[in-house]
mmCIF file of C-alpha atoms and ligand atoms in Angstrom:
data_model
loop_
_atom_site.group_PDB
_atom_site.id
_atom_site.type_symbol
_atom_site.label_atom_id
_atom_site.label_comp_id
_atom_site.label_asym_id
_atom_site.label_seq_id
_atom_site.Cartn_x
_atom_site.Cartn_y
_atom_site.Cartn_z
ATOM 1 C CA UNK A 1 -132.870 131.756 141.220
ATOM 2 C CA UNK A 2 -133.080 135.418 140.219
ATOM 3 C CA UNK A 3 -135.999 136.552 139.180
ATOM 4 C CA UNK A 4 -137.703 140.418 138.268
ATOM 5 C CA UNK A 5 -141.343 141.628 136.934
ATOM 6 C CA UNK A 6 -141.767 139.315 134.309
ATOM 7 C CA UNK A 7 -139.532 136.111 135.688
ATOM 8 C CA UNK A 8 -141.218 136.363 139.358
ATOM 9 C CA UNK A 9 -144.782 136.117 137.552
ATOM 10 C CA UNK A 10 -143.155 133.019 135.168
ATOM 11 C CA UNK A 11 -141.545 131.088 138.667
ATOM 12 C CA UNK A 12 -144.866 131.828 140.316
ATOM 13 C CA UNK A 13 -147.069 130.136 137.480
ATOM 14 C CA UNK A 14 -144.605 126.947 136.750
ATOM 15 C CA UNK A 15 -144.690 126.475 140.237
ATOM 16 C CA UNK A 16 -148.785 125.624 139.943
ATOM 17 C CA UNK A 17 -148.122 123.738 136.519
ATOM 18 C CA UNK A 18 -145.297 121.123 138.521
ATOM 19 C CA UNK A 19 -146.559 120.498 141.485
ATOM 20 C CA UNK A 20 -149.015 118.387 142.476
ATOM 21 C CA UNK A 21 -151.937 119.650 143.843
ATOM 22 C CA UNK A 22 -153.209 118.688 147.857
ATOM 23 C CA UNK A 23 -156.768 118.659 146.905
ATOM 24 C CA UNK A 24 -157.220 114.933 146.657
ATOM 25 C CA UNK A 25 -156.348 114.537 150.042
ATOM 26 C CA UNK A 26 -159.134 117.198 151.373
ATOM 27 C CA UNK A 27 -162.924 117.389 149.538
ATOM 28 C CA UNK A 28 -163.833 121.053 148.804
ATOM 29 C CA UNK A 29 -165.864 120.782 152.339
ATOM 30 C CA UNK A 30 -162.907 119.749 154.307
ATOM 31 C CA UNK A 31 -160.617 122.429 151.830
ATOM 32 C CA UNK A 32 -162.698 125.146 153.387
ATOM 33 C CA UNK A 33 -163.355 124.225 156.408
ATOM 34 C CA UNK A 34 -159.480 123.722 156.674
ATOM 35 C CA UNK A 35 -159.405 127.429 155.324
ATOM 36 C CA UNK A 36 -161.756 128.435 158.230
ATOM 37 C CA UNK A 37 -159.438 127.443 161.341
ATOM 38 C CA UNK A 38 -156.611 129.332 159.317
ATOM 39 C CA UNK A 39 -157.843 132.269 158.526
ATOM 40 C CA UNK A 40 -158.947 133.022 161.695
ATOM 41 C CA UNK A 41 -155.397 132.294 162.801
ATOM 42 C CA UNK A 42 -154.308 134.915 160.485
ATOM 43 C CA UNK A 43 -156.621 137.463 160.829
ATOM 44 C CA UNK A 44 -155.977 137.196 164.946
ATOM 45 C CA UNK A 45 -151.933 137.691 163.988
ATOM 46 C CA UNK A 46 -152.151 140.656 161.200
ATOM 47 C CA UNK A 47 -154.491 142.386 164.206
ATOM 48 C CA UNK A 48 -151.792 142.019 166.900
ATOM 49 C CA UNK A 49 -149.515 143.411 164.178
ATOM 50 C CA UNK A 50 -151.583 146.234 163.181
ATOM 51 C CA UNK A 51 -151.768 147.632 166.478
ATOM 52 C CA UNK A 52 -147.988 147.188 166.916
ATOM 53 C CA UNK A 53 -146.542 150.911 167.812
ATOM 54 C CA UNK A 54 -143.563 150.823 165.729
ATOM 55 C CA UNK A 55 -145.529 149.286 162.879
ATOM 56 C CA UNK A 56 -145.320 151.168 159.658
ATOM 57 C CA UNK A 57 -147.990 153.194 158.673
ATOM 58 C CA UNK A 58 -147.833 151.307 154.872
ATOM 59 C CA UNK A 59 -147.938 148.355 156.429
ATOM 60 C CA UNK A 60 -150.611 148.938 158.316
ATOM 61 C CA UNK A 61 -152.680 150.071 155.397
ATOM 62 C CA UNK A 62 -152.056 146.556 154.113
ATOM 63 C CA UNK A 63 -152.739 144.604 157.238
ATOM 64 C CA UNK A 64 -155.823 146.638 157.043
ATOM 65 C CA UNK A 65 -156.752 145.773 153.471
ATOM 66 C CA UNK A 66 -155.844 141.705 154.179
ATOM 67 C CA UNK A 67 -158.025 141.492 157.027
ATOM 68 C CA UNK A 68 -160.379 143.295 155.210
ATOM 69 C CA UNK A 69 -160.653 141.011 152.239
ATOM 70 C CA UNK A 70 -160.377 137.587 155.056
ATOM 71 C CA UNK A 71 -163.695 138.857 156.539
ATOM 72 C CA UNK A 72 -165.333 138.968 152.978
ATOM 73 C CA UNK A 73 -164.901 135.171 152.798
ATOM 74 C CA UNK A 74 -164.878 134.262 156.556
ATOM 75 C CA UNK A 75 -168.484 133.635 156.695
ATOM 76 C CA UNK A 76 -168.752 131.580 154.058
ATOM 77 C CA UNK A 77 -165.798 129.221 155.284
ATOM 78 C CA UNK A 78 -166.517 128.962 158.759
ATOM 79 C CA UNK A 79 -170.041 128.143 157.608
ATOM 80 C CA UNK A 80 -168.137 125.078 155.841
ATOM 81 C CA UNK A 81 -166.320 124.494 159.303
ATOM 82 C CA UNK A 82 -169.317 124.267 161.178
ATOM 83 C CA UNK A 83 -170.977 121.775 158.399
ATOM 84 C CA UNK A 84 -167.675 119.674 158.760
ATOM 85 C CA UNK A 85 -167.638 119.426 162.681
ATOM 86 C CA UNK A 86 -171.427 119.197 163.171
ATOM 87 C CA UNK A 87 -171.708 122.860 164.928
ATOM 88 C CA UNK A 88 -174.655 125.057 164.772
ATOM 89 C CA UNK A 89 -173.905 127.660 162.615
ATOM 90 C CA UNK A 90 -176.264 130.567 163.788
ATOM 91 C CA UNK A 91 -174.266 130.447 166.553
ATOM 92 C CA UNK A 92 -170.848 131.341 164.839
ATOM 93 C CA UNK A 93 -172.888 133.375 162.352
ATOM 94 C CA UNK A 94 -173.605 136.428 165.435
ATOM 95 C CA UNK A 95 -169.960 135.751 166.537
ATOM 96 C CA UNK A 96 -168.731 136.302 162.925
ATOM 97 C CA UNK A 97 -171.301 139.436 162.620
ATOM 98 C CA UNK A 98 -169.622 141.104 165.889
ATOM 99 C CA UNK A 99 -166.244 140.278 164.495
ATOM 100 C CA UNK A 100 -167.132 141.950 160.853
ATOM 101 C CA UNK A 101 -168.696 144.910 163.150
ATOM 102 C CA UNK A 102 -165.756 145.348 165.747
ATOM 103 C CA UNK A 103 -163.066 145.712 162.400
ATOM 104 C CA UNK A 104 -165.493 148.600 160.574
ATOM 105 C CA UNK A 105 -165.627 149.985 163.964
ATOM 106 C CA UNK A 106 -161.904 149.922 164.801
ATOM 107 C CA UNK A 107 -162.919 148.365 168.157
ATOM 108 C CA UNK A 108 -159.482 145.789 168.404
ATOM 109 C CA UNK A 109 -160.003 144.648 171.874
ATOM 110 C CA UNK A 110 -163.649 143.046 171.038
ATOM 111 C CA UNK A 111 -162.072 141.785 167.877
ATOM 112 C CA UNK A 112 -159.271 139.940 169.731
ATOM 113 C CA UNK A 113 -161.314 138.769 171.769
ATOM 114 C CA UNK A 114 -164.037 137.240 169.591
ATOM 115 C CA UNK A 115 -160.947 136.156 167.143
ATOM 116 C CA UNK A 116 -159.813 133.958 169.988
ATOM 117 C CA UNK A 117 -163.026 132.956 171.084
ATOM 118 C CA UNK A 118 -163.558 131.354 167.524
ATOM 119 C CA UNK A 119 -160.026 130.475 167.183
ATOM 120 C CA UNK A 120 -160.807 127.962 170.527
ATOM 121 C CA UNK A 121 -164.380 126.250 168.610
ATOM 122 C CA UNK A 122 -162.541 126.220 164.786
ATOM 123 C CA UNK A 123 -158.745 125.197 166.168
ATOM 124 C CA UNK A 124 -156.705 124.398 163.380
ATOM 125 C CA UNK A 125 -156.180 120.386 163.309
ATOM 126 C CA UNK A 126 -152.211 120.371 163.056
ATOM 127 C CA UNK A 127 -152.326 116.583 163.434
ATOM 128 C CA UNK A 128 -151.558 116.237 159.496
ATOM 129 C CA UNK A 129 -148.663 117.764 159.622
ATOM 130 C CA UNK A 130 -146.550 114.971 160.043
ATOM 131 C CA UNK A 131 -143.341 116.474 162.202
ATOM 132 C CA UNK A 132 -142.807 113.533 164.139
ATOM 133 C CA UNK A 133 -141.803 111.650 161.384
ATOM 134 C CA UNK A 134 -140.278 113.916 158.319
ATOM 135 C CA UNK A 135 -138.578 111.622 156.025
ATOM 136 C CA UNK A 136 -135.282 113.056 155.102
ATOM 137 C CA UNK A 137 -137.097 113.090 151.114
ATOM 138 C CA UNK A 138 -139.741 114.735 152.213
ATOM 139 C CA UNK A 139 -137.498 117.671 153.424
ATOM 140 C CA UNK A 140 -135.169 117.507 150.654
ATOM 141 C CA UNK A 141 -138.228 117.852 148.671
ATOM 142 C CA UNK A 142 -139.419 120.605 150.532
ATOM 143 C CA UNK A 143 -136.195 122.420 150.350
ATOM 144 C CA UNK A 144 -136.150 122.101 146.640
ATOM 145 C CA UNK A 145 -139.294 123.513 146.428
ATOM 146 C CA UNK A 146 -138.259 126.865 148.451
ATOM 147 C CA UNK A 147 -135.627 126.847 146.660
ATOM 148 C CA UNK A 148 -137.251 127.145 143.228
ATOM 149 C CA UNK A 149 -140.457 128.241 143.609
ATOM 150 C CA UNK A 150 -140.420 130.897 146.911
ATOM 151 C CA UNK A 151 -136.891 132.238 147.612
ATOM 152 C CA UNK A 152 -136.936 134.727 144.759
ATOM 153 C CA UNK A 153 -139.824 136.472 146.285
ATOM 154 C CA UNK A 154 -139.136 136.077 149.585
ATOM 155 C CA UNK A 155 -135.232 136.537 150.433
ATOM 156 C CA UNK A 156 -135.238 140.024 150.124
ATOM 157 C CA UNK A 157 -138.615 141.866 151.155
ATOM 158 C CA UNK A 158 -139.163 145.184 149.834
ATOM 159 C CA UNK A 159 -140.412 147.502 152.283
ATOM 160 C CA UNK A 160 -141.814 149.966 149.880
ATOM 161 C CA UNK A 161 -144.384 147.491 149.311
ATOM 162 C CA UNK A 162 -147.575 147.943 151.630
ATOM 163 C CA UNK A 163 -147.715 143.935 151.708
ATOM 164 C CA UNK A 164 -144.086 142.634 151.485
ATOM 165 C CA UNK A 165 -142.942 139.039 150.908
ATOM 166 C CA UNK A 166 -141.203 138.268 154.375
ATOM 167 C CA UNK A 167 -138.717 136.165 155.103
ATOM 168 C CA UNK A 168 -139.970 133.026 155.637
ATOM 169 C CA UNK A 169 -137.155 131.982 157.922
ATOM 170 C CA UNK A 170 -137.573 135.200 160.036
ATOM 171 C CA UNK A 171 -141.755 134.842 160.016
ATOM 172 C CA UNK A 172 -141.647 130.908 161.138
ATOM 173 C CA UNK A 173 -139.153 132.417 164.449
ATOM 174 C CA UNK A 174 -142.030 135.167 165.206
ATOM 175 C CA UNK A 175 -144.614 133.450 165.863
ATOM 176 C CA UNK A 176 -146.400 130.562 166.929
ATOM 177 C CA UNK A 177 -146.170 127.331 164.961
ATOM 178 C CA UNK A 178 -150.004 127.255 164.001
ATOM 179 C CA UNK A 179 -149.724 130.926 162.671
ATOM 180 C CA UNK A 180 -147.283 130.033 160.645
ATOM 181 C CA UNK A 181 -149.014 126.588 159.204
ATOM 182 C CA UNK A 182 -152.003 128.964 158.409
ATOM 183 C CA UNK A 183 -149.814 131.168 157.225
ATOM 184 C CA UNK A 184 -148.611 128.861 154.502
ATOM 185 C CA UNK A 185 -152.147 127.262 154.447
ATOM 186 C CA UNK A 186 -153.644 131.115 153.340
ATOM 187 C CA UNK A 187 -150.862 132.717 151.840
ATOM 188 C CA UNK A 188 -150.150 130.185 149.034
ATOM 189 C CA UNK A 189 -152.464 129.932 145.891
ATOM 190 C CA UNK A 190 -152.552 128.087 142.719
ATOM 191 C CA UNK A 191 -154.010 128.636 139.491
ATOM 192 C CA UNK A 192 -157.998 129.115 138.095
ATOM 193 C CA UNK A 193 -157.018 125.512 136.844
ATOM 194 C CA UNK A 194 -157.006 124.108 140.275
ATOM 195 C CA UNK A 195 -159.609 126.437 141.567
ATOM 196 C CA UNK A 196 -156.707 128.744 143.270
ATOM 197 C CA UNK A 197 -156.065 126.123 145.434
ATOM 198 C CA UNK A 198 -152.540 126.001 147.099
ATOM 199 C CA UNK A 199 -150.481 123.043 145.867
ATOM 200 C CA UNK A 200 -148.445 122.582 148.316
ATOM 201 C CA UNK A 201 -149.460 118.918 150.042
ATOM 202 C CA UNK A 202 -149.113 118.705 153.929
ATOM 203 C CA UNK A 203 -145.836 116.829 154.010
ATOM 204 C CA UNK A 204 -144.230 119.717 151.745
ATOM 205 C CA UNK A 205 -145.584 122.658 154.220
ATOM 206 C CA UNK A 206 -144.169 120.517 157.565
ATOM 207 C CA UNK A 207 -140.804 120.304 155.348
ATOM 208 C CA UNK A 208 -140.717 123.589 155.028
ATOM 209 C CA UNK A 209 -141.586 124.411 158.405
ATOM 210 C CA UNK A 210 -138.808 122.486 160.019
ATOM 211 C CA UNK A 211 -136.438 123.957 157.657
ATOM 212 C CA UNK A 212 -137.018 127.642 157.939
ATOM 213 C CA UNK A 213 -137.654 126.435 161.961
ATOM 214 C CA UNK A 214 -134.342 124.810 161.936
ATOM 215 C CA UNK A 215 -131.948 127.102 159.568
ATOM 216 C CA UNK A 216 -130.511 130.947 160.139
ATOM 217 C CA UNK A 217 -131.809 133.418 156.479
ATOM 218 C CA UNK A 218 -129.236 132.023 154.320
ATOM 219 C CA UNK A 219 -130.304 136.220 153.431
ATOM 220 C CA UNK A 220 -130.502 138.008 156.482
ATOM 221 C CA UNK A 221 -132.325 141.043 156.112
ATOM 222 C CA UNK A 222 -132.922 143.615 158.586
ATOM 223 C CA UNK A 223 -136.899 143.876 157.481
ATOM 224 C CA UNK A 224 -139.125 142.082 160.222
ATOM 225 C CA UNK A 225 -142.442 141.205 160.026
ATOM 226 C CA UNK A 226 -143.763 143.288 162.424
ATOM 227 C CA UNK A 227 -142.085 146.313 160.640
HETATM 228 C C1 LIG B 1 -144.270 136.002 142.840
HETATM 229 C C2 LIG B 1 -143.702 136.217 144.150
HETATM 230 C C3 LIG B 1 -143.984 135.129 145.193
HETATM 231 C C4 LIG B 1 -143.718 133.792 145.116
HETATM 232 C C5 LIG B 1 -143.124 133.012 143.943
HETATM 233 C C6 LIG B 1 -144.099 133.249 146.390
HETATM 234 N N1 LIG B 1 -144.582 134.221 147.204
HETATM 235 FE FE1 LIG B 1 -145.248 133.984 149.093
HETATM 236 N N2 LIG B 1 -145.830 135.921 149.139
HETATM 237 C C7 LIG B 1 -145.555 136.855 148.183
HETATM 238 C C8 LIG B 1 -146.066 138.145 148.610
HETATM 239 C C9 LIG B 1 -145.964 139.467 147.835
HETATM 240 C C10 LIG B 1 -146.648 137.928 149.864
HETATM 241 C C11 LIG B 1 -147.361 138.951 150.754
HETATM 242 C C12 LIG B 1 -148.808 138.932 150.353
HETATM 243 C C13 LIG B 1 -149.684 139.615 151.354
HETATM 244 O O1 LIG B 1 -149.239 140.042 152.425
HETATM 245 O O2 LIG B 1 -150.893 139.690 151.079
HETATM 246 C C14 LIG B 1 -146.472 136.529 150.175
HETATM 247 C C15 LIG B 1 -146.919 135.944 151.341
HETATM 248 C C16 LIG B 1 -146.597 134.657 151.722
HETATM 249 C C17 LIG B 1 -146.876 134.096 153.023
HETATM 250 C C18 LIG B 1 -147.482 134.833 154.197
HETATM 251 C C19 LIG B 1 -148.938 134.923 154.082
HETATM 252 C C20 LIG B 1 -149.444 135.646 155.296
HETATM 253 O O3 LIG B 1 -150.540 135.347 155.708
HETATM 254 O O4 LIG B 1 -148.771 136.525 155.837
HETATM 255 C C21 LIG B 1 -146.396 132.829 153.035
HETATM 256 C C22 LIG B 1 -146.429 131.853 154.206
HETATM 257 C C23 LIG B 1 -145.831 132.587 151.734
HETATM 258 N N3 LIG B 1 -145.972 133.713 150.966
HETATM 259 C C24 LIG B 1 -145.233 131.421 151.372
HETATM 260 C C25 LIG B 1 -144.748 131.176 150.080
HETATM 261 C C26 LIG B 1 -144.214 129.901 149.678
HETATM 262 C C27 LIG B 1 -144.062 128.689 150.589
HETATM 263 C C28 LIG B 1 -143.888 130.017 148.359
HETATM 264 C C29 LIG B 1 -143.344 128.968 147.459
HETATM 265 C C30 LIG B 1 -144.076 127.745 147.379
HETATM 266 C C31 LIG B 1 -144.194 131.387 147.957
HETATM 267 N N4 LIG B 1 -144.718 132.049 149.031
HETATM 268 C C32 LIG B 1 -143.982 131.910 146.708
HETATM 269 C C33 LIG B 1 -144.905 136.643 146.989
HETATM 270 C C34 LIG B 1 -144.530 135.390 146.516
#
């Protein structure tokens, strides 16, 4: 599907009104909490990226601006996370504090390491992700889906733009399976109508995976993520 301007913001917004939405599988606790454990997975992989030599300086300005706007919320999510699993908050909150600080302060070492340090208390639970045991409808469906709903955005990244669409079959190769299940945990949002919650359910994001996982850019572009 080909779509500019005014078509990309149309396949965008039918893609919210069709598909079903995941949040009657997850309560708003467990929906944030979930959100917790993956944004802390992203956060750790736009740093690596942003101190990346040969990353562009434009890019790097957005990495900058995404992390920035994942701290503004991480509080309040991990808060949820530690709720869910029965932690101690005030613990996490100092941890969170120090990670807020280290960012304003450009200090990427003490970030990284209290990133990974919260990464290892808040792991994302990939258990739901049912790869074991895709059904061969479940990927079709997933396919579909791509098809429709994310290609036109994300076959050909434009790397004018500080925060490009990436190709999803070339981001799923780059990193670890977990970033990339945040990734599409994070980086997928619905509609006010479903509180901007991303649609997509679990089976449908494990599709996915296993098909970008398993299939060569039916696009191939020479713009990487880490460019
Ligand atoms: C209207 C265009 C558009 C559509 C449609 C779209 N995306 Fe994206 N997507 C983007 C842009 C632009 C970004 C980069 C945003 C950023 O870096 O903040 C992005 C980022 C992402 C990311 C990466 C987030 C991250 O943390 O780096 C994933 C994963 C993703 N999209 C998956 C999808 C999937 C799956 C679909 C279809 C269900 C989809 N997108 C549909 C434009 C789109």
């Amino acid at each position: 599907m080909r779509c500019k301007l005014l078509g990309k913001v149309i396949c965008s917004l039918s893609l919210f009104l069709i598909i079903p939405i995941n949040a009657k599988e997850l309560n708003s606790l467990q929906y944030d909490a979930r959100l917790c454990s993956a944004q802390l997975l992203v956060i750790r992989g736009d740093l690596s990226r942003l101190q990346l030599d040969d990353t562009k300086h434009h890019h790097k300005t957005g990495l900058k601006q995404r992390i920035a706007g994942a701290l503004g919320t991480l509080a309040w999510l991990c808060k949820q996370n530690s709720f869910e699993k029965d932690l101690d908050f005030a613990i996490y909150k100092k941890q969170i504090e120090n990670i807020q600080y280290s960012f304003e302060t450009e200090k990427w070492q003490i970030l990284n390491t209290e990133l990974t340090a919260l990464v290892s208390k808040m792991p994302l639970n990939e258990d739901t992700f049912n790869f074991k045991q895709l059904s061969k409808n479940t990927l079709d469906t997933s396919i579909s889906i791509y098809k429709h709903y994310c290609k036109a955005c994300h076959d050909k990244p434009s790397s004018e733009s500080k925060t490009p669409a990436y190709s999803l079959f070339e981001m799923v190769k780059q990193m670890p399976r977990n970033e990339f299940l945040a990734r599409m945990i994070v980086g997928v949002h619905g509609t006010p109508k479903i509180a901007l919650r991303n649609p997509l359910t679990d089976d449908d994001i494990a599709g996915m995976t296993y098909y970008f996982e398993n299939t060569a850019s039916d696009n191939p572009t020479k713009e990487k993520i880490k460019g």
